[in-house]
Coordinates of C-alpha atoms and ligand atoms in Angstrom, one line a residue:
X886 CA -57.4 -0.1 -78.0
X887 CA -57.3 4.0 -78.2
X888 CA -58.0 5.1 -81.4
X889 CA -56.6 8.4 -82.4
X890 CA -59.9 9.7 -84.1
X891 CA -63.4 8.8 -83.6
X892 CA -65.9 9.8 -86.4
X893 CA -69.9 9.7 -85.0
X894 CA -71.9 9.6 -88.0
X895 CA -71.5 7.6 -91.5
X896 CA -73.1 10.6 -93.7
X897 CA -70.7 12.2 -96.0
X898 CA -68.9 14.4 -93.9
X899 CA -68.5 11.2 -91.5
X900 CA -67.4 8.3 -94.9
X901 CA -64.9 11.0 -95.9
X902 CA -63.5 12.2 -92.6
X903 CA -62.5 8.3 -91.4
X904 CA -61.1 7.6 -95.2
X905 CA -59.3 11.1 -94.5
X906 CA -58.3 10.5 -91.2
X907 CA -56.7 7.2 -91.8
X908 CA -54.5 8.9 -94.8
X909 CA -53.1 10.9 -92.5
X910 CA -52.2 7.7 -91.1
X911 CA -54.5 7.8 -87.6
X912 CA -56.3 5.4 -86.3
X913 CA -59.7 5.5 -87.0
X914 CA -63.0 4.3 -86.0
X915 CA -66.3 5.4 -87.2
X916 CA -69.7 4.6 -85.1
X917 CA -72.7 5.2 -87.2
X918 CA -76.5 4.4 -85.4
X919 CA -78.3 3.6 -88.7
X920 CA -77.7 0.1 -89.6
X921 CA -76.2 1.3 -93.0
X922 CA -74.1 4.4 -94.4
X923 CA -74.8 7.4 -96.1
X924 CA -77.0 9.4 -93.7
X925 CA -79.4 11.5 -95.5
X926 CA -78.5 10.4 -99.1
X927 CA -80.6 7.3 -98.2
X928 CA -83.7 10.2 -98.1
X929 CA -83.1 10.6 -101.8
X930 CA -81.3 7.3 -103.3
X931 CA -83.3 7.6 -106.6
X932 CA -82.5 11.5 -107.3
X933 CA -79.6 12.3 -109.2
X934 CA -77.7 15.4 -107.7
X935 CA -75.6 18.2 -110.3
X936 CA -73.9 20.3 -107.3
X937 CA -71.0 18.1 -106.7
X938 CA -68.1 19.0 -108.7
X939 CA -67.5 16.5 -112.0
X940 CA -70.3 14.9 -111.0
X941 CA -73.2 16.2 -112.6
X942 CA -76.4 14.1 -112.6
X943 CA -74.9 11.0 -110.3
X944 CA -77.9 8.8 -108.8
X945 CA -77.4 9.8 -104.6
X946 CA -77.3 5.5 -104.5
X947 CA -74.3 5.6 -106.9
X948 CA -72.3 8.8 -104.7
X949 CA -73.4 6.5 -101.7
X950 CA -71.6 3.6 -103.1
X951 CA -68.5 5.2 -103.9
X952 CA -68.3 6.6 -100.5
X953 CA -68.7 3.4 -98.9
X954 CA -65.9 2.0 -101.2
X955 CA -63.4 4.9 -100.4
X956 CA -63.8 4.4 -97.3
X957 CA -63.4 0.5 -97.0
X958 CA -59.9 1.0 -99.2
X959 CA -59.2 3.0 -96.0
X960 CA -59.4 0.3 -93.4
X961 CA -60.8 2.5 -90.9
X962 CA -62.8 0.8 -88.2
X963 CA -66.4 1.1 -88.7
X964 CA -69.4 -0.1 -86.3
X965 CA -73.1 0.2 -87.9
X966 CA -76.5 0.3 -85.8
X967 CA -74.7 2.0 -82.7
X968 CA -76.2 5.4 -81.7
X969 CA -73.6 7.4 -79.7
X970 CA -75.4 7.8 -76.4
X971 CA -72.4 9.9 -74.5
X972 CA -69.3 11.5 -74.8
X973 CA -67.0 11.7 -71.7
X974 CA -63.5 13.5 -71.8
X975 CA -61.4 12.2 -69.0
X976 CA -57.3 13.2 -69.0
X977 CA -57.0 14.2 -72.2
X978 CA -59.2 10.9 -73.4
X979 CA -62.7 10.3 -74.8
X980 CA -64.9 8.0 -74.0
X981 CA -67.4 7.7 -76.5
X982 CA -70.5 5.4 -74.9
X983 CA -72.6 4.1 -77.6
X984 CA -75.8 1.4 -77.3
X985 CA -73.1 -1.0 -77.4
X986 CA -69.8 -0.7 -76.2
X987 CA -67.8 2.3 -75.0
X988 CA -64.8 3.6 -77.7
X989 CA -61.5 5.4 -76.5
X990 CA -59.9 7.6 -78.8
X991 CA -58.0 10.8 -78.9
X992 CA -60.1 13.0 -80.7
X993 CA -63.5 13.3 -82.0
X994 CA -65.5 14.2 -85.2
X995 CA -69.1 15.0 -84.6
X996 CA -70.2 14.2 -88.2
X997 CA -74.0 13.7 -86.8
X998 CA -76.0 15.6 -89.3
X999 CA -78.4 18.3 -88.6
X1000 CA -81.1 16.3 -86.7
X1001 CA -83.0 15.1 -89.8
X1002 CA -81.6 11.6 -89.5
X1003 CA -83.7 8.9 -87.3
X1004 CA -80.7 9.0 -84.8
X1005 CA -80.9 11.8 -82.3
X1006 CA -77.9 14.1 -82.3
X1007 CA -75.7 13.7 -79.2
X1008 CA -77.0 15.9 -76.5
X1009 CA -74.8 16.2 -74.3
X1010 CA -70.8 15.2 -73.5
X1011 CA -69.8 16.0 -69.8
X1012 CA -66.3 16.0 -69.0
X1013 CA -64.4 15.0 -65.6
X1014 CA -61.0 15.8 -66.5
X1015 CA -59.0 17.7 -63.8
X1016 CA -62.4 19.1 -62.4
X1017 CA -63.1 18.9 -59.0
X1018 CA -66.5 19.7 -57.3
X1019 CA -65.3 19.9 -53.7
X1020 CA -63.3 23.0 -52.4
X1021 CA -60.3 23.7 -53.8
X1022 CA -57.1 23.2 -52.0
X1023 CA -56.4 26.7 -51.2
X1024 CA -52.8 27.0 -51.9
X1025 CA -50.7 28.5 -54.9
X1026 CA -51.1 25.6 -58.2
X1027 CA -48.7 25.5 -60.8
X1028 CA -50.2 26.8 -63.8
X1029 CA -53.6 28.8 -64.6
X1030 CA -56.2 27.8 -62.6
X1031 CA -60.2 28.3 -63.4
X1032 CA -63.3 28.1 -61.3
X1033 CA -67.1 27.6 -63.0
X1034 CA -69.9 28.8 -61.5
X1035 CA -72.5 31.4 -61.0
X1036 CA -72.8 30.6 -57.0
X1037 CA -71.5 33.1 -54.4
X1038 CA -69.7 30.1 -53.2
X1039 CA -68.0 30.0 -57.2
X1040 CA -67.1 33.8 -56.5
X1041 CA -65.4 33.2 -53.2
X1042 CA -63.4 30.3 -54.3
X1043 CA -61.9 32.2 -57.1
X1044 CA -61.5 35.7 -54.6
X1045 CA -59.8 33.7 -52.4
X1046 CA -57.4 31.3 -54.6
X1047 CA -56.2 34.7 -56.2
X1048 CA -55.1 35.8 -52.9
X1049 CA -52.8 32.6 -52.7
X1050 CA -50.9 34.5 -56.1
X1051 CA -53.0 32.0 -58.6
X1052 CA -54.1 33.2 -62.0
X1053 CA -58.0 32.1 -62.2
X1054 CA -60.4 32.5 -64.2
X1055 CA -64.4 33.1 -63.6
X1056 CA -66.4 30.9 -66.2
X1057 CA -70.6 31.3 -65.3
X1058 CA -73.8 30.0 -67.8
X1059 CA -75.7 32.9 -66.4
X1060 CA -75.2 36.5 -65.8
X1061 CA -73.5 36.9 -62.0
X1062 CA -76.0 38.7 -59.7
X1063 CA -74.3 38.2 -56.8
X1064 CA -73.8 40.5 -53.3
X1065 CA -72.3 43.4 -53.7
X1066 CA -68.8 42.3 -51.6
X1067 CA -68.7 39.6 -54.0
X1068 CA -69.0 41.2 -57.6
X1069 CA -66.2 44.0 -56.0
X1070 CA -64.0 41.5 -54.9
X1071 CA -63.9 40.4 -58.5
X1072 CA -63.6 43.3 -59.9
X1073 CA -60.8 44.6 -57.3
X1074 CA -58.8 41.8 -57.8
X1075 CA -59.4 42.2 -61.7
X1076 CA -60.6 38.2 -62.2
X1077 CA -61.4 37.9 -65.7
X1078 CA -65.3 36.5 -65.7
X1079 CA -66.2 34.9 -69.2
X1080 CA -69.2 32.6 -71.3
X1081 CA -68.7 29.3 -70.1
X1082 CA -69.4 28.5 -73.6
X1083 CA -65.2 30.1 -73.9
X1084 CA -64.1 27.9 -71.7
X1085 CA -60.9 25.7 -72.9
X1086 CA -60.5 22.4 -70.5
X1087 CA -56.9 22.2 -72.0
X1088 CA -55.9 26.0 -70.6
X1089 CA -55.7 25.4 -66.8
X1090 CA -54.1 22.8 -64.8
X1091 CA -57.2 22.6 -62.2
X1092 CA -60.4 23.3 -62.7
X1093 CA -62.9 24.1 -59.2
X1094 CA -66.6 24.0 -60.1
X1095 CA -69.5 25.0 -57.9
X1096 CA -72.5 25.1 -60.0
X1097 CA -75.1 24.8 -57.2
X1098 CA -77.6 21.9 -57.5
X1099 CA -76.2 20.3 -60.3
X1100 CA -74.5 17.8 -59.4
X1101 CA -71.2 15.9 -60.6
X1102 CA -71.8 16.8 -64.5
X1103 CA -71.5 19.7 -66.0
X1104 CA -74.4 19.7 -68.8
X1105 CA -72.9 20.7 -72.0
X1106 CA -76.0 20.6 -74.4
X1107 CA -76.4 23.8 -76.8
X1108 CA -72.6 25.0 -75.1
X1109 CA -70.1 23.4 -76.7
X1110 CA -69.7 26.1 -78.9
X1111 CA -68.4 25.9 -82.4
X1112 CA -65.3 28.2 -84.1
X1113 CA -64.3 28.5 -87.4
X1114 CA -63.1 25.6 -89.3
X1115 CA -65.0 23.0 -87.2
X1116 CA -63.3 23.6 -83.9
X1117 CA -65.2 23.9 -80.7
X1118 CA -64.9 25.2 -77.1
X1119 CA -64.0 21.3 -76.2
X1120 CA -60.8 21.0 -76.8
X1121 CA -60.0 17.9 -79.0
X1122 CA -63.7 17.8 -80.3
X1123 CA -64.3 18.8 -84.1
X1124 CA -67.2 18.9 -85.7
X1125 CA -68.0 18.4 -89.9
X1126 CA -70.9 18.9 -91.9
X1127 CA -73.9 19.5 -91.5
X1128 CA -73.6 19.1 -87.6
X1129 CA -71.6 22.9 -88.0
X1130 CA -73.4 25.7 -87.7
X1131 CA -71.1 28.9 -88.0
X1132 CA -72.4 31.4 -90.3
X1133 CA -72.1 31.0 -94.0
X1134 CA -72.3 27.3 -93.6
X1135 CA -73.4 25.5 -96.2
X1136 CA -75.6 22.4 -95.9
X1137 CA -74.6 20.7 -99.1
X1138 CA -72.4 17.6 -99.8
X1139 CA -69.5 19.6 -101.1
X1140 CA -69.3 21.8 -98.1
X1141 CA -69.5 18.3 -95.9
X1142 CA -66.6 16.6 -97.6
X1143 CA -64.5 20.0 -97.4
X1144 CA -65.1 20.3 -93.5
X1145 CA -64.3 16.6 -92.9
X1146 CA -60.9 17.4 -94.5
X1147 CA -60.3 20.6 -91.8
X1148 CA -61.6 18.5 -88.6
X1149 CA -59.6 15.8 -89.5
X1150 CA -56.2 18.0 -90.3
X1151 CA -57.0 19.9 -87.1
X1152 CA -57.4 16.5 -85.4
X1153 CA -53.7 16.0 -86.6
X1154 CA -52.2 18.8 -85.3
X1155 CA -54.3 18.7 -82.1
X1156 CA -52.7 14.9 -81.5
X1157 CA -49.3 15.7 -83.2
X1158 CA -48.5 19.4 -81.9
X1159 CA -46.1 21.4 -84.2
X1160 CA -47.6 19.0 -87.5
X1161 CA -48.2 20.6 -90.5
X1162 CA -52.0 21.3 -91.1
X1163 CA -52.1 20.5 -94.6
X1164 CA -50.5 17.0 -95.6
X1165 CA -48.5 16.4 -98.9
X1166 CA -51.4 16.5 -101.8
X1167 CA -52.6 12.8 -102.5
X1168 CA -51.2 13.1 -105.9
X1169 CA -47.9 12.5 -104.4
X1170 CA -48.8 10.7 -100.7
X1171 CA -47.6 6.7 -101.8
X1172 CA -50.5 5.1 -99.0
X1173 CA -53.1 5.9 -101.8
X1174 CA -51.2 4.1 -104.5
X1175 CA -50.5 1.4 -101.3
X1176 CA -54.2 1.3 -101.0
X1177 CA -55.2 0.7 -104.8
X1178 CA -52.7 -1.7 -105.1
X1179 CA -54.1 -4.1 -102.0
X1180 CA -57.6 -3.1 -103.2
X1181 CA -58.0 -3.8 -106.7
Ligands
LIG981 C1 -84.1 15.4 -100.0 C2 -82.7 15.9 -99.9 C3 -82.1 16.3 -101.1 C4 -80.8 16.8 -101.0 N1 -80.2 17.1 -102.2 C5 -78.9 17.6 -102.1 C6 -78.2 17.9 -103.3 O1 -78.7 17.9 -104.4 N2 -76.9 18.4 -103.2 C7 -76.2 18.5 -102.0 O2 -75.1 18.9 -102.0 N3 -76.9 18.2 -100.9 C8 -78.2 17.7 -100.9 N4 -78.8 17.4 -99.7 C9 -78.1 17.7 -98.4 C10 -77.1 16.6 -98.1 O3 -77.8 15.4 -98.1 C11 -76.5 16.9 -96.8 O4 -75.9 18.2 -96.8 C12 -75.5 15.8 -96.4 O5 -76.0 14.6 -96.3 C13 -74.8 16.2 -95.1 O6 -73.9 15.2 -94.7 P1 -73.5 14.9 -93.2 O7 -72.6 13.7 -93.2 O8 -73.1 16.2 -92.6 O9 -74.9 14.6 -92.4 P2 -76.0 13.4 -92.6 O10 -76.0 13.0 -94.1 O11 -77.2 13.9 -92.0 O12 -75.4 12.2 -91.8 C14 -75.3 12.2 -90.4 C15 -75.2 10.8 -89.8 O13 -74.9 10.8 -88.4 C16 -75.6 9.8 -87.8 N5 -75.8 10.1 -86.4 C17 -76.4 11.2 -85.9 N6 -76.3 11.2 -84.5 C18 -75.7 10.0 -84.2 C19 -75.3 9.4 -83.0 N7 -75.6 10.0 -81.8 N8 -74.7 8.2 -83.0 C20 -74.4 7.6 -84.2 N9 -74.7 8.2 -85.4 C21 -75.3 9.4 -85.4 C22 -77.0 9.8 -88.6 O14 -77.6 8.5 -88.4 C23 -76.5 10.0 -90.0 O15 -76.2 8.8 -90.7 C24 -80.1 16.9 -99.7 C25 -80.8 16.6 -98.6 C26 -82.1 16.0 -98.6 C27 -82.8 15.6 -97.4

């Protein structure tokens, strides 16, 4: 089974991005590693909150259980007490590794909170997907080509597969500081060197990496680095609630349902290319009457 979206995280950003993502008619699994929803409304079931539009002075229990009942209606997959221990991107698939099982899906929404919950944010995702670690084949490839690394052995490569007529592309976690042949050859042959935290898996057809001792992952904890509107560097991953970190961001339940809404609509489009990023409004989309109708 691939799903097309894969939520991590049953807080609010996560409950409304799988009931969002399954009106957009995707299908949807959420993983949550507590063994019940709401994420950090269980902190404060007693409290009533007065920030969320129309619903001034609602118990945090009572939001919770209207979240959880939204998203039931939905009929999106959801798996409790699982804590998402991975995340591996492998052509143009994830696999999403949990305690228990290991998911497939399309696309990801990193709903995980901002580390106050008992279940550790996901560290890292490594991805395998047209990356090779040995030498490139040194020959002209059909499309842009990039190499990551800060090695001299990283610089070579990418000198010498421009020679063959290949666009590439330098990606390095570090600042080069390399012999003085090497940096010229870069410069001469006018190879664009960028933040590995830039670099887009989906933008080359082959990807050479030489990144020294490392071996056979590339680490990406603290580099998968977050744009506007809940995209990241890692193409196909979103991210929603309190889990973004762009500045501005609020850390409040409105802003968390709000950003579920763009990862998920970005999801679409990333899976359906050419789709319309907004839907039709719900007030006239018939699977919500569908839904009340086989619900109640
Ligand atoms: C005491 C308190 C009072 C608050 N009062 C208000 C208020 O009045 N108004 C307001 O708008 N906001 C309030 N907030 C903030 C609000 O709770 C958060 O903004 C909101 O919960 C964020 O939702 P979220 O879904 O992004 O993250 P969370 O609610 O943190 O949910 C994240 C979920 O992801 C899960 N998760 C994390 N990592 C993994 C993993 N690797 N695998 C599987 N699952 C994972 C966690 O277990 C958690 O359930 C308050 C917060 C606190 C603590």
């Amino acid at each position: 089974m691939i799903y097309d979206v894969c939520v991590i995280g049953g807080g609010p950003a996560g409950m409304f991005s799988a009931f969002y993502s399954a009106s957009r008619r995707m299908n949807t699994v959420l993983i949550e590693g507590n063994h019940e929803l709401g994420g950090r409304l269980n902190l404060f079931l007693n409290y009533e909150i007065y920030d969320i539009p129309g619903q001034f002075g609602i118990l945090a229990q009572n939001y919770k259980k209207a979240l959880i009942e939204q998203l039931k209606v939905s009929k999106a997959n959801v798996f409790l007490g699982e804590i998402v221990e991975e995340i591996e991107k492998i052509d143009e698939l994830f696999y999403v590794t949990t305690s228990k099982q290991t998911i497939l899906a399309k696309t990801v929404i990193a709903a995980t909170g901002n580390g106050f919950s008992e279940v550790k944010r996901i560290e890292h995702a490594h991805i395998s997907e047209k990356i090779q670690y040995d030498p490139p084949a040194f020959k002209q490839y059909d499309g842009p080509i990039a190499v990551i690394g800060h090695t001299p052995m990283a610089a070579d490569w990418a000198i010498q597969l421009m020679g063959y007529g290949n666009a590439v592309t330098l990606y390095t976690d570090q600042e080069l500081n390399l012999q003085s042949i090497l940096m010229d050859g870069l410069a001469n042959n006018n190879i664009p060197v960028y933040d590995f935290a830039d670099f887009n898996d989906r933008a080359y057809v082959a990807v050479f990496c030489h990144i020294g001792s490392k071996k056979r992952t590339i680490d990406f904890k603290g580099r998968i680095k977050q744009r506007d509107n809940g995209l990241t560097s890692f193409c196909g991953y979103f991210v929603a609630g309190d889990a973004r970190y762009e500045q501005g961001k609020l850390k409040l339940i409105q802003g968390a349902t709000h950003d579920a809404m763009q990862a998920v609509n970005a999801a679409f489009q990333y899976i359906h290319e050419g789709a319309n990023y907004q839907p039709i409004v719900s007030t006239h989309d018939p699977i919500f009457k569908e839904w009340v109708k086989e619900a109640y």
